[in-house]
mmCIF file of C-alpha atoms and ligand atoms in Angstrom:
data_model
loop_
_atom_site.group_PDB
_atom_site.id
_atom_site.type_symbol
_atom_site.label_atom_id
_atom_site.label_comp_id
_atom_site.label_asym_id
_atom_site.label_seq_id
_atom_site.Cartn_x
_atom_site.Cartn_y
_atom_site.Cartn_z
ATOM 1 C CA UNK A 30 17.995 9.016 -13.201
ATOM 2 C CA UNK A 31 17.442 11.775 -10.657
ATOM 3 C CA UNK A 32 19.967 11.865 -7.856
ATOM 4 C CA UNK A 33 17.797 11.913 -4.737
ATOM 5 C CA UNK A 34 20.465 11.503 -2.066
ATOM 6 C CA UNK A 35 22.384 14.631 -3.004
ATOM 7 C CA UNK A 36 23.857 16.268 0.097
ATOM 8 C CA UNK A 37 23.056 13.333 2.373
ATOM 9 C CA UNK A 38 25.911 11.872 4.340
ATOM 10 C CA UNK A 39 26.665 8.814 6.394
ATOM 11 C CA UNK A 40 27.983 8.609 9.889
ATOM 12 C CA UNK A 41 27.018 10.877 12.749
ATOM 13 C CA UNK A 42 23.694 12.605 12.060
ATOM 14 C CA UNK A 43 23.783 15.563 14.403
ATOM 15 C CA UNK A 44 21.132 17.965 15.607
ATOM 16 C CA UNK A 45 22.020 21.248 13.922
ATOM 17 C CA UNK A 46 21.335 23.171 17.131
ATOM 18 C CA UNK A 47 23.091 21.185 19.886
ATOM 19 C CA UNK A 48 25.035 18.488 18.065
ATOM 20 C CA UNK A 49 23.373 15.522 19.837
ATOM 21 C CA UNK A 50 22.755 12.342 17.814
ATOM 22 C CA UNK A 51 19.612 11.230 19.678
ATOM 23 C CA UNK A 52 17.187 12.022 16.885
ATOM 24 C CA UNK A 53 13.824 10.414 16.218
ATOM 25 C CA UNK A 54 10.427 11.046 14.686
ATOM 26 C CA UNK A 55 7.913 13.074 16.690
ATOM 27 C CA UNK A 56 4.766 11.337 15.491
ATOM 28 C CA UNK A 57 2.543 14.175 16.702
ATOM 29 C CA UNK A 58 4.228 16.738 14.440
ATOM 30 C CA UNK A 59 5.587 14.436 11.724
ATOM 31 C CA UNK A 60 8.970 16.127 12.211
ATOM 32 C CA UNK A 61 12.378 14.870 13.266
ATOM 33 C CA UNK A 62 13.112 15.824 16.870
ATOM 34 C CA UNK A 63 16.314 16.082 18.833
ATOM 35 C CA UNK A 64 15.581 14.173 22.020
ATOM 36 C CA UNK A 65 18.180 16.245 23.845
ATOM 37 C CA UNK A 66 17.249 19.888 23.089
ATOM 38 C CA UNK A 67 13.763 19.286 21.528
ATOM 39 C CA UNK A 68 14.676 21.142 18.333
ATOM 40 C CA UNK A 69 12.431 19.951 15.440
ATOM 41 C CA UNK A 70 12.954 19.967 11.693
ATOM 42 C CA UNK A 71 12.087 18.058 8.524
ATOM 43 C CA UNK A 72 13.726 16.981 5.306
ATOM 44 C CA UNK A 73 12.143 18.563 2.221
ATOM 45 C CA UNK A 74 8.854 17.370 0.798
ATOM 46 C CA UNK A 75 9.527 15.296 -2.274
ATOM 47 C CA UNK A 76 6.437 16.616 -4.099
ATOM 48 C CA UNK A 77 8.157 20.015 -4.033
ATOM 49 C CA UNK A 78 11.410 18.677 -5.444
ATOM 50 C CA UNK A 79 11.876 15.670 -7.702
ATOM 51 C CA UNK A 80 8.248 14.488 -7.593
ATOM 52 C CA UNK A 81 6.697 17.776 -8.647
ATOM 53 C CA UNK A 82 3.143 17.169 -9.820
ATOM 54 C CA UNK A 83 3.332 20.005 -12.311
ATOM 55 C CA UNK A 84 5.883 17.957 -14.221
ATOM 56 C CA UNK A 85 3.743 14.902 -14.942
ATOM 57 C CA UNK A 86 2.614 16.182 -18.348
ATOM 58 C CA UNK A 87 6.229 16.729 -19.343
ATOM 59 C CA UNK A 88 7.504 13.304 -18.333
ATOM 60 C CA UNK A 89 9.035 11.337 -21.161
ATOM 61 C CA UNK A 90 10.805 8.004 -21.097
ATOM 62 C CA UNK A 91 11.474 6.391 -17.755
ATOM 63 C CA UNK A 92 12.771 8.637 -14.996
ATOM 64 C CA UNK A 93 13.824 6.931 -11.771
ATOM 65 C CA UNK A 94 15.030 8.172 -8.423
ATOM 66 C CA UNK A 95 18.534 7.051 -7.549
ATOM 67 C CA UNK A 96 17.020 5.040 -4.662
ATOM 68 C CA UNK A 97 14.958 3.054 -7.198
ATOM 69 C CA UNK A 98 17.828 1.716 -9.289
ATOM 70 C CA UNK A 99 18.232 -2.022 -9.795
ATOM 71 C CA UNK A 100 19.363 -3.964 -6.782
ATOM 72 C CA UNK A 101 22.915 -5.263 -7.132
ATOM 73 C CA UNK A 102 22.984 -8.747 -5.570
ATOM 74 C CA UNK A 103 26.672 -8.506 -4.759
ATOM 75 C CA UNK A 104 26.343 -5.103 -3.080
ATOM 76 C CA UNK A 105 27.965 -4.790 0.310
ATOM 77 C CA UNK A 106 25.298 -5.350 2.987
ATOM 78 C CA UNK A 107 27.493 -4.677 5.976
ATOM 79 C CA UNK A 108 29.101 -1.252 5.929
ATOM 80 C CA UNK A 109 31.823 0.117 8.131
ATOM 81 C CA UNK A 110 31.997 3.771 9.156
ATOM 82 C CA UNK A 111 34.514 5.700 11.159
ATOM 83 C CA UNK A 112 32.774 7.381 14.098
ATOM 84 C CA UNK A 113 33.773 11.017 13.776
ATOM 85 C CA UNK A 114 33.253 11.584 17.513
ATOM 86 C CA UNK A 115 35.735 9.027 18.810
ATOM 87 C CA UNK A 116 37.367 7.449 15.777
ATOM 88 C CA UNK A 117 36.066 3.914 16.351
ATOM 89 C CA UNK A 118 35.075 1.717 13.401
ATOM 90 C CA UNK A 119 31.337 1.081 13.565
ATOM 91 C CA UNK A 120 29.540 -1.543 11.508
ATOM 92 C CA UNK A 121 25.995 -1.056 10.158
ATOM 93 C CA UNK A 122 24.308 -4.213 8.929
ATOM 94 C CA UNK A 123 21.964 -2.717 6.311
ATOM 95 C CA UNK A 124 20.006 -5.960 6.069
ATOM 96 C CA UNK A 125 18.399 -5.147 9.404
ATOM 97 C CA UNK A 126 18.836 -1.455 10.016
ATOM 98 C CA UNK A 127 20.289 1.696 8.556
ATOM 99 C CA UNK A 128 21.504 2.864 11.951
ATOM 100 C CA UNK A 129 23.882 1.629 14.639
ATOM 101 C CA UNK A 130 25.238 2.999 17.888
ATOM 102 C CA UNK A 131 28.947 3.511 18.379
ATOM 103 C CA UNK A 132 29.942 1.006 21.050
ATOM 104 C CA UNK A 133 32.529 3.377 22.557
ATOM 105 C CA UNK A 134 30.896 6.824 22.664
ATOM 106 C CA UNK A 135 27.200 5.778 22.309
ATOM 107 C CA UNK A 136 26.588 8.226 19.447
ATOM 108 C CA UNK A 137 24.251 7.084 16.673
ATOM 109 C CA UNK A 138 25.523 6.580 13.099
ATOM 110 C CA UNK A 139 23.293 6.380 9.997
ATOM 111 C CA UNK A 140 23.454 5.240 6.374
ATOM 112 C CA UNK A 141 21.757 7.859 4.219
ATOM 113 C CA UNK A 142 23.570 7.434 0.929
ATOM 114 C CA UNK A 143 21.883 4.893 -1.290
ATOM 115 C CA UNK A 144 23.532 1.495 -1.153
ATOM 116 C CA UNK A 145 22.426 -0.564 -4.204
ATOM 117 C CA UNK A 146 20.826 -3.237 -1.992
ATOM 118 C CA UNK A 147 17.374 -1.666 -1.711
ATOM 119 C CA UNK A 148 17.776 -0.597 1.927
ATOM 120 C CA UNK A 149 17.738 3.168 1.321
ATOM 121 C CA UNK A 150 14.754 4.467 -0.718
ATOM 122 C CA UNK A 151 14.214 7.907 -2.254
ATOM 123 C CA UNK A 152 11.540 9.005 0.168
ATOM 124 C CA UNK A 153 9.705 8.147 3.353
ATOM 125 C CA UNK A 154 6.197 8.935 4.549
ATOM 126 C CA UNK A 155 6.610 9.356 8.323
ATOM 127 C CA UNK A 156 4.150 7.827 10.801
ATOM 128 C CA UNK A 157 1.581 10.380 11.956
ATOM 129 C CA UNK A 158 -0.467 7.997 14.119
ATOM 130 C CA UNK A 159 0.835 7.137 17.581
ATOM 131 C CA UNK A 160 1.317 3.585 18.814
ATOM 132 C CA UNK A 161 -1.413 4.127 21.427
ATOM 133 C CA UNK A 162 -3.910 5.111 18.730
ATOM 134 C CA UNK A 163 -2.879 2.100 16.614
ATOM 135 C CA UNK A 164 -3.260 -0.278 19.580
ATOM 136 C CA UNK A 165 -6.759 1.134 20.198
ATOM 137 C CA UNK A 166 -7.702 0.640 16.524
ATOM 138 C CA UNK A 167 -6.416 -2.953 16.546
ATOM 139 C CA UNK A 168 -8.137 -3.761 19.867
ATOM 140 C CA UNK A 169 -11.417 -2.406 18.459
ATOM 141 C CA UNK A 170 -11.008 -4.478 15.281
ATOM 142 C CA UNK A 171 -10.346 -7.654 17.275
ATOM 143 C CA UNK A 172 -13.085 -6.777 19.812
ATOM 144 C CA UNK A 173 -15.769 -6.670 17.114
ATOM 145 C CA UNK A 174 -14.770 -10.170 16.048
ATOM 146 C CA UNK A 175 -14.255 -11.613 19.520
ATOM 147 C CA UNK A 176 -17.221 -13.936 19.425
ATOM 148 C CA UNK A 177 -15.865 -15.836 16.435
ATOM 149 C CA UNK A 178 -12.175 -15.515 17.292
ATOM 150 C CA UNK A 179 -10.235 -18.576 18.335
ATOM 151 C CA UNK A 180 -9.955 -18.706 22.180
ATOM 152 C CA UNK A 181 -6.176 -19.127 21.975
ATOM 153 C CA UNK A 182 -5.950 -15.953 19.885
ATOM 154 C CA UNK A 183 -8.115 -14.064 22.376
ATOM 155 C CA UNK A 184 -5.956 -15.209 25.289
ATOM 156 C CA UNK A 185 -2.690 -14.396 23.571
ATOM 157 C CA UNK A 186 -3.751 -11.026 22.182
ATOM 158 C CA UNK A 187 -1.224 -8.558 23.506
ATOM 159 C CA UNK A 188 -1.240 -4.946 22.410
ATOM 160 C CA UNK A 189 2.432 -4.680 23.315
ATOM 161 C CA UNK A 190 3.262 -6.779 20.264
ATOM 162 C CA UNK A 191 2.035 -4.058 17.908
ATOM 163 C CA UNK A 192 4.971 -2.864 15.806
ATOM 164 C CA UNK A 193 5.517 0.076 13.500
ATOM 165 C CA UNK A 194 6.964 -1.042 10.160
ATOM 166 C CA UNK A 195 7.995 0.914 7.088
ATOM 167 C CA UNK A 196 7.030 -1.193 4.067
ATOM 168 C CA UNK A 197 8.697 -0.756 0.669
ATOM 169 C CA UNK A 198 6.694 0.588 -2.265
ATOM 170 C CA UNK A 199 7.312 2.132 -5.645
ATOM 171 C CA UNK A 200 5.326 5.293 -6.265
ATOM 172 C CA UNK A 201 4.825 5.868 -9.982
ATOM 173 C CA UNK A 202 3.681 8.981 -11.840
ATOM 174 C CA UNK A 203 2.531 8.425 -15.396
ATOM 175 C CA UNK A 204 2.138 10.611 -18.465
ATOM 176 C CA UNK A 205 0.137 8.563 -20.964
ATOM 177 C CA UNK A 206 -2.094 8.894 -23.975
ATOM 178 C CA UNK A 207 -5.238 6.788 -24.163
ATOM 179 C CA UNK A 208 -7.463 5.905 -27.111
ATOM 180 C CA UNK A 209 -10.705 3.909 -27.294
ATOM 181 C CA UNK A 210 -12.867 2.967 -30.267
ATOM 182 C CA UNK A 211 -16.130 1.081 -29.887
ATOM 183 C CA UNK A 212 -19.911 1.149 -29.994
ATOM 184 C CA UNK A 213 -22.578 2.059 -27.472
ATOM 185 C CA UNK A 214 -26.338 1.524 -27.338
ATOM 186 C CA UNK A 215 -28.891 4.051 -26.136
ATOM 187 C CA UNK A 216 -32.443 2.893 -25.359
ATOM 188 C CA UNK A 217 -35.161 4.848 -27.210
ATOM 189 C CA UNK A 218 -38.318 2.851 -26.466
ATOM 190 C CA UNK A 219 -39.375 -0.288 -24.649
ATOM 191 C CA UNK A 220 -42.769 -1.883 -25.179
ATOM 192 C CA UNK A 221 -44.734 -5.141 -25.171
ATOM 193 C CA UNK A 222 -46.042 -7.023 -28.179
ATOM 194 C CA UNK A 223 -48.660 -9.744 -28.215
ATOM 195 C CA UNK A 224 -47.700 -12.965 -29.922
ATOM 196 C CA UNK A 225 -50.593 -15.364 -29.751
ATOM 197 C CA UNK A 226 -51.360 -15.829 -26.053
ATOM 198 C CA UNK A 227 -47.928 -14.538 -24.938
ATOM 199 C CA UNK A 228 -46.623 -11.036 -24.366
ATOM 200 C CA UNK A 229 -43.061 -10.269 -25.353
ATOM 201 C CA UNK A 230 -41.051 -7.285 -24.152
ATOM 202 C CA UNK A 231 -39.096 -5.500 -26.818
ATOM 203 C CA UNK A 232 -36.899 -2.460 -27.020
ATOM 204 C CA UNK A 233 -35.583 -0.079 -29.639
ATOM 205 C CA UNK A 234 -32.104 1.347 -29.307
ATOM 206 C CA UNK A 235 -29.830 3.624 -31.309
ATOM 207 C CA UNK A 236 -26.349 2.345 -31.986
ATOM 208 C CA UNK A 237 -23.506 4.881 -31.827
ATOM 209 C CA UNK A 238 -19.873 4.760 -32.802
ATOM 210 C CA UNK A 239 -17.839 6.029 -29.859
ATOM 211 C CA UNK A 240 -14.306 7.307 -29.768
ATOM 212 C CA UNK A 241 -12.303 8.644 -26.833
ATOM 213 C CA UNK A 242 -8.855 10.101 -27.201
ATOM 214 C CA UNK A 243 -7.132 11.914 -24.351
ATOM 215 C CA UNK A 244 -3.986 12.630 -22.367
ATOM 216 C CA UNK A 245 -3.878 10.796 -19.074
ATOM 217 C CA UNK A 246 -1.853 11.959 -16.075
ATOM 218 C CA UNK A 247 -1.727 9.473 -13.201
ATOM 219 C CA UNK A 248 -0.301 10.724 -9.956
ATOM 220 C CA UNK A 249 1.145 8.466 -7.262
ATOM 221 C CA UNK A 250 0.245 4.944 -8.355
ATOM 222 C CA UNK A 251 1.488 2.794 -5.469
ATOM 223 C CA UNK A 252 2.885 -0.733 -5.974
ATOM 224 C CA UNK A 253 4.436 -3.090 -3.460
ATOM 225 C CA UNK A 254 8.129 -3.661 -4.079
ATOM 226 C CA UNK A 255 8.470 -6.671 -1.785
ATOM 227 C CA UNK A 256 7.940 -9.805 -3.870
ATOM 228 C CA UNK A 257 6.773 -11.771 -0.854
ATOM 229 C CA UNK A 258 3.870 -9.438 -0.175
ATOM 230 C CA UNK A 259 2.874 -9.247 -3.840
ATOM 231 C CA UNK A 260 2.356 -12.982 -3.687
ATOM 232 C CA UNK A 261 -1.413 -13.249 -3.513
ATOM 233 C CA UNK A 262 -1.512 -16.835 -2.245
ATOM 234 C CA UNK A 263 -4.052 -16.451 0.539
ATOM 235 C CA UNK A 264 -3.647 -20.059 1.651
ATOM 236 C CA UNK A 265 -0.269 -19.319 3.160
ATOM 237 C CA UNK A 266 -0.629 -15.711 4.185
ATOM 238 C CA UNK A 267 -3.077 -12.874 4.234
ATOM 239 C CA UNK A 268 -0.642 -10.332 2.931
ATOM 240 C CA UNK A 269 -2.998 -8.733 0.438
ATOM 241 C CA UNK A 270 -4.680 -7.148 3.474
ATOM 242 C CA UNK A 271 -2.194 -4.314 3.116
ATOM 243 C CA UNK A 272 -3.885 -3.324 -0.164
ATOM 244 C CA UNK A 273 -7.137 -2.695 1.665
ATOM 245 C CA UNK A 274 -5.658 -0.043 3.977
ATOM 246 C CA UNK A 275 -4.561 2.123 1.034
ATOM 247 C CA UNK A 276 -4.347 4.897 -0.012
ATOM 248 C CA UNK A 277 -1.405 6.697 1.541
ATOM 249 C CA UNK A 278 -0.973 10.465 1.130
ATOM 250 C CA UNK A 279 2.316 9.993 -0.746
ATOM 251 C CA UNK A 280 2.299 13.682 -1.747
ATOM 252 C CA UNK A 281 3.418 14.390 1.835
ATOM 253 C CA UNK A 282 6.420 12.046 1.683
ATOM 254 C CA UNK A 283 9.782 13.598 2.504
ATOM 255 C CA UNK A 284 13.346 12.930 1.453
ATOM 256 C CA UNK A 285 14.739 9.838 3.139
ATOM 257 C CA UNK A 286 16.648 10.212 6.389
ATOM 258 C CA UNK A 287 17.453 7.191 8.581
ATOM 259 C CA UNK A 288 16.324 9.081 11.671
ATOM 260 C CA UNK A 289 12.673 8.770 10.564
ATOM 261 C CA UNK A 290 13.108 5.030 11.112
ATOM 262 C CA UNK A 291 14.476 5.210 14.657
ATOM 263 C CA UNK A 292 12.256 3.063 16.883
ATOM 264 C CA UNK A 293 10.533 1.410 13.908
ATOM 265 C CA UNK A 294 11.458 -1.551 11.762
ATOM 266 C CA UNK A 295 11.610 -1.562 7.990
ATOM 267 C CA UNK A 296 11.458 -4.102 5.209
ATOM 268 C CA UNK A 297 13.835 -3.921 2.288
ATOM 269 C CA UNK A 298 12.723 -3.650 -1.326
ATOM 270 C CA UNK A 299 13.641 -6.729 -3.400
ATOM 271 C CA UNK A 300 12.000 -5.854 -6.751
ATOM 272 C CA UNK A 301 13.272 -3.674 -9.564
ATOM 273 C CA UNK A 302 11.414 -1.319 -11.899
ATOM 274 C CA UNK A 303 11.369 -3.963 -14.621
ATOM 275 C CA UNK A 304 9.764 -6.560 -12.312
ATOM 276 C CA UNK A 305 6.889 -4.191 -11.593
ATOM 277 C CA UNK A 306 6.301 -2.572 -14.984
ATOM 278 C CA UNK A 307 3.591 -4.983 -16.167
ATOM 279 C CA UNK A 308 1.617 -4.465 -12.921
ATOM 280 C CA UNK A 309 1.904 -0.712 -13.421
ATOM 281 C CA UNK A 310 0.753 -0.997 -17.057
ATOM 282 C CA UNK A 311 -2.323 -3.019 -15.978
ATOM 283 C CA UNK A 312 -3.162 -0.569 -13.206
ATOM 284 C CA UNK A 313 -2.772 2.391 -15.581
ATOM 285 C CA UNK A 314 -5.216 0.699 -17.998
ATOM 286 C CA UNK A 315 -7.709 0.243 -15.138
ATOM 287 C CA UNK A 316 -7.404 3.891 -14.103
ATOM 288 C CA UNK A 317 -7.860 4.961 -17.728
ATOM 289 C CA UNK A 318 -10.964 2.824 -18.312
ATOM 290 C CA UNK A 319 -12.431 4.084 -15.050
ATOM 291 C CA UNK A 320 -11.756 7.712 -15.956
ATOM 292 C CA UNK A 321 -14.031 7.620 -19.015
ATOM 293 C CA UNK A 322 -16.974 5.922 -17.281
ATOM 294 C CA UNK A 323 -18.540 9.274 -16.377
ATOM 295 C CA UNK A 324 -18.642 10.267 -20.061
ATOM 296 C CA UNK A 325 -20.576 7.137 -21.027
ATOM 297 C CA UNK A 326 -23.774 7.569 -19.000
ATOM 298 C CA UNK A 327 -25.843 8.178 -22.158
ATOM 299 C CA UNK A 328 -25.201 4.639 -23.420
ATOM 300 C CA UNK A 329 -27.581 2.998 -20.987
ATOM 301 C CA UNK A 330 -27.528 -0.324 -22.821
ATOM 302 C CA UNK A 331 -23.759 -0.651 -22.559
ATOM 303 C CA UNK A 332 -20.558 0.022 -24.456
ATOM 304 C CA UNK A 333 -18.344 -2.480 -26.274
ATOM 305 C CA UNK A 334 -14.773 -1.471 -27.072
ATOM 306 C CA UNK A 335 -13.136 -2.845 -30.192
ATOM 307 C CA UNK A 336 -9.840 -1.154 -29.485
ATOM 308 C CA UNK A 337 -8.328 0.039 -26.223
ATOM 309 C CA UNK A 338 -4.883 1.513 -25.994
ATOM 310 C CA UNK A 339 -2.865 3.213 -23.270
ATOM 311 C CA UNK A 340 0.512 4.441 -24.497
ATOM 312 C CA UNK A 341 3.020 5.279 -21.801
ATOM 313 C CA UNK A 342 4.830 8.454 -22.800
ATOM 314 C CA UNK A 343 6.652 9.034 -19.563
ATOM 315 C CA UNK A 344 6.981 7.412 -16.157
ATOM 316 C CA UNK A 345 8.641 8.476 -12.950
ATOM 317 C CA UNK A 346 9.511 5.829 -10.359
ATOM 318 C CA UNK A 347 10.305 6.733 -6.778
ATOM 319 C CA UNK A 348 11.137 4.160 -4.074
ATOM 320 C CA UNK A 349 9.326 4.848 -0.815
ATOM 321 C CA UNK A 350 8.855 3.576 2.712
ATOM 322 C CA UNK A 351 5.214 3.766 3.825
ATOM 323 C CA UNK A 352 4.147 3.470 7.491
ATOM 324 C CA UNK A 353 2.057 0.546 8.766
ATOM 325 C CA UNK A 354 1.277 -0.557 12.323
ATOM 326 C CA UNK A 355 1.153 -4.348 12.476
ATOM 327 C CA UNK A 356 -0.085 -6.944 14.910
ATOM 328 C CA UNK A 357 0.808 -10.431 13.689
ATOM 329 C CA UNK A 358 -0.210 -13.824 14.983
ATOM 330 C CA UNK A 359 0.876 -17.323 13.902
ATOM 331 C CA UNK A 360 -1.941 -19.827 14.028
ATOM 332 C CA UNK A 361 -0.814 -23.449 14.322
ATOM 333 C CA UNK A 362 -3.189 -25.479 12.166
ATOM 334 C CA UNK A 363 -4.010 -29.103 13.132
ATOM 335 C CA UNK A 364 -2.156 -30.306 9.999
ATOM 336 C CA UNK A 365 1.040 -28.846 11.454
ATOM 337 C CA UNK A 366 1.099 -25.891 9.071
ATOM 338 C CA UNK A 367 1.346 -22.394 10.378
ATOM 339 C CA UNK A 368 -0.891 -19.624 9.072
ATOM 340 C CA UNK A 369 0.070 -15.983 9.466
ATOM 341 C CA UNK A 370 -2.743 -13.695 10.544
ATOM 342 C CA UNK A 371 -2.368 -10.006 11.057
ATOM 343 C CA UNK A 372 -4.134 -6.761 11.638
ATOM 344 C CA UNK A 373 -2.686 -3.751 9.819
ATOM 345 C CA UNK A 374 -3.298 -0.063 10.454
ATOM 346 C CA UNK A 375 -2.404 2.652 7.948
ATOM 347 C CA UNK A 376 0.110 4.771 9.907
ATOM 348 C CA UNK A 377 -1.314 7.962 8.358
ATOM 349 C CA UNK A 378 -5.082 7.503 8.025
ATOM 350 C CA UNK A 379 -5.823 4.881 10.711
ATOM 351 C CA UNK A 380 -7.620 2.660 8.171
ATOM 352 C CA UNK A 381 -7.614 -0.821 9.743
ATOM 353 C CA UNK A 382 -8.018 -4.294 8.249
ATOM 354 C CA UNK A 383 -6.941 -7.740 9.267
ATOM 355 C CA UNK A 384 -7.598 -11.411 9.625
ATOM 356 C CA UNK A 385 -8.434 -13.173 12.865
ATOM 357 C CA UNK A 386 -8.132 -16.944 13.383
ATOM 358 C CA UNK A 387 -11.637 -18.350 13.714
ATOM 359 C CA UNK A 388 -13.168 -20.699 16.216
ATOM 360 C CA UNK A 389 -14.601 -23.366 13.906
ATOM 361 C CA UNK A 390 -17.046 -24.829 16.463
ATOM 362 C CA UNK A 391 -18.731 -21.487 17.055
ATOM 363 C CA UNK A 392 -18.946 -20.865 13.335
ATOM 364 C CA UNK A 393 -20.601 -24.235 12.724
ATOM 365 C CA UNK A 394 -23.048 -23.715 15.578
ATOM 366 C CA UNK A 395 -24.070 -20.313 14.262
ATOM 367 C CA UNK A 396 -24.465 -21.609 10.725
ATOM 368 C CA UNK A 397 -26.606 -24.432 12.123
ATOM 369 C CA UNK A 398 -28.784 -21.995 14.086
ATOM 370 C CA UNK A 399 -29.433 -19.895 10.996
ATOM 371 C CA UNK A 400 -30.429 -22.975 9.091
ATOM 372 C CA UNK A 401 -32.826 -24.101 11.836
ATOM 373 C CA UNK A 402 -34.398 -20.633 11.953
ATOM 374 C CA UNK A 403 -34.713 -20.713 8.165
ATOM 375 C CA UNK A 404 -36.508 -24.048 8.326
ATOM 376 C CA UNK A 405 -38.976 -22.758 10.930
ATOM 377 C CA UNK A 406 -39.795 -19.645 8.908
ATOM 378 C CA UNK A 407 -40.307 -21.795 5.843
ATOM 379 C CA UNK A 408 -42.562 -24.198 7.765
ATOM 380 C CA UNK A 409 -44.746 -21.356 9.049
ATOM 381 C CA UNK A 410 -45.212 -19.976 5.551
ATOM 382 C CA UNK A 411 -46.169 -23.452 4.396
ATOM 383 C CA UNK A 412 -48.833 -23.655 7.088
ATOM 384 C CA UNK A 413 -50.384 -20.292 6.365
ATOM 385 C CA UNK A 414 -49.730 -20.284 2.655
HETATM 386 ZN ZN1 ZN B 23 19.540 19.237 19.761
HETATM 387 ZN ZN1 ZN B 24 32.140 6.853 18.691
#
């Protein structure tokens, strides 16, 4: 385990220049900003400290950040701090937030040390896209689909309901060794032969034994650490949309500080390393198989593997908060069930994807029109054919 909250402290988080506690993220610069004196600073980039890319080849065993340790179900969720400005006891309910304001002196207090309840990760990738830009991206996404959108959805669409959320992920670096043994076919000649009145196409191919054996370094594999969003049941929610707005530039993530979350909401991690290890193994195998494709172009008639193996030599797990702008909408279905739709925007790249409740009547009409047109075209061909 790597201690990733070394030097962090709870309580009053003060601007080092003027001592104010009104600190938030300046989305334009990606830095923390004192809202009183405008001083800006950042916590250190994690890729320069405990997630150094140069180290991937040296990873062995399982290394985890101290913010990625197993969640302790009995861990205290509500923490009490003494406000060092006025001495009052201030409560932070870490289920909802890692910050609270002192009710007597109005200073802001933060939890930055890692409580074993999944609320404080190792690193955070700050938003770099403003709310205005996200609202514009969402409005454009909905606008393109307006014709088919349900009228109630169109009426109720309100850009003000767009929220910035930090979603929990595990970012995994992998040092592995991969081996493949199989056979591939390369076409040498194709030709036709006459058999009675018929012509048959034939081909000649050379058959090769193929072997691939290599070290594999995977950097920044990103897996959801909220079990609810990993649930791929699209009948109840459209949560897998989040996967389509990847990737995030996790190499720019910085050490966690509660002030990056001021003004945003966040979702707590509820999965441990062990719960996610089979997903990571499968994804590593996919990456590995994909990485050798470019060496197999010669085998134009295909490759068949008899043995495929990816041995994990070392893994490094780092818990992260990644930034997503969300617009969500509950559609009440006629059967009384509610269906969650949402549009999500990657808070770094602006990549946008979502689901919009559809107006069934318009869909049916359009489908009908296409069919009618198809029939007419067919009829004309019949006439002239
Ligand atoms: Zn200041
Ligand atoms: Zn106080």
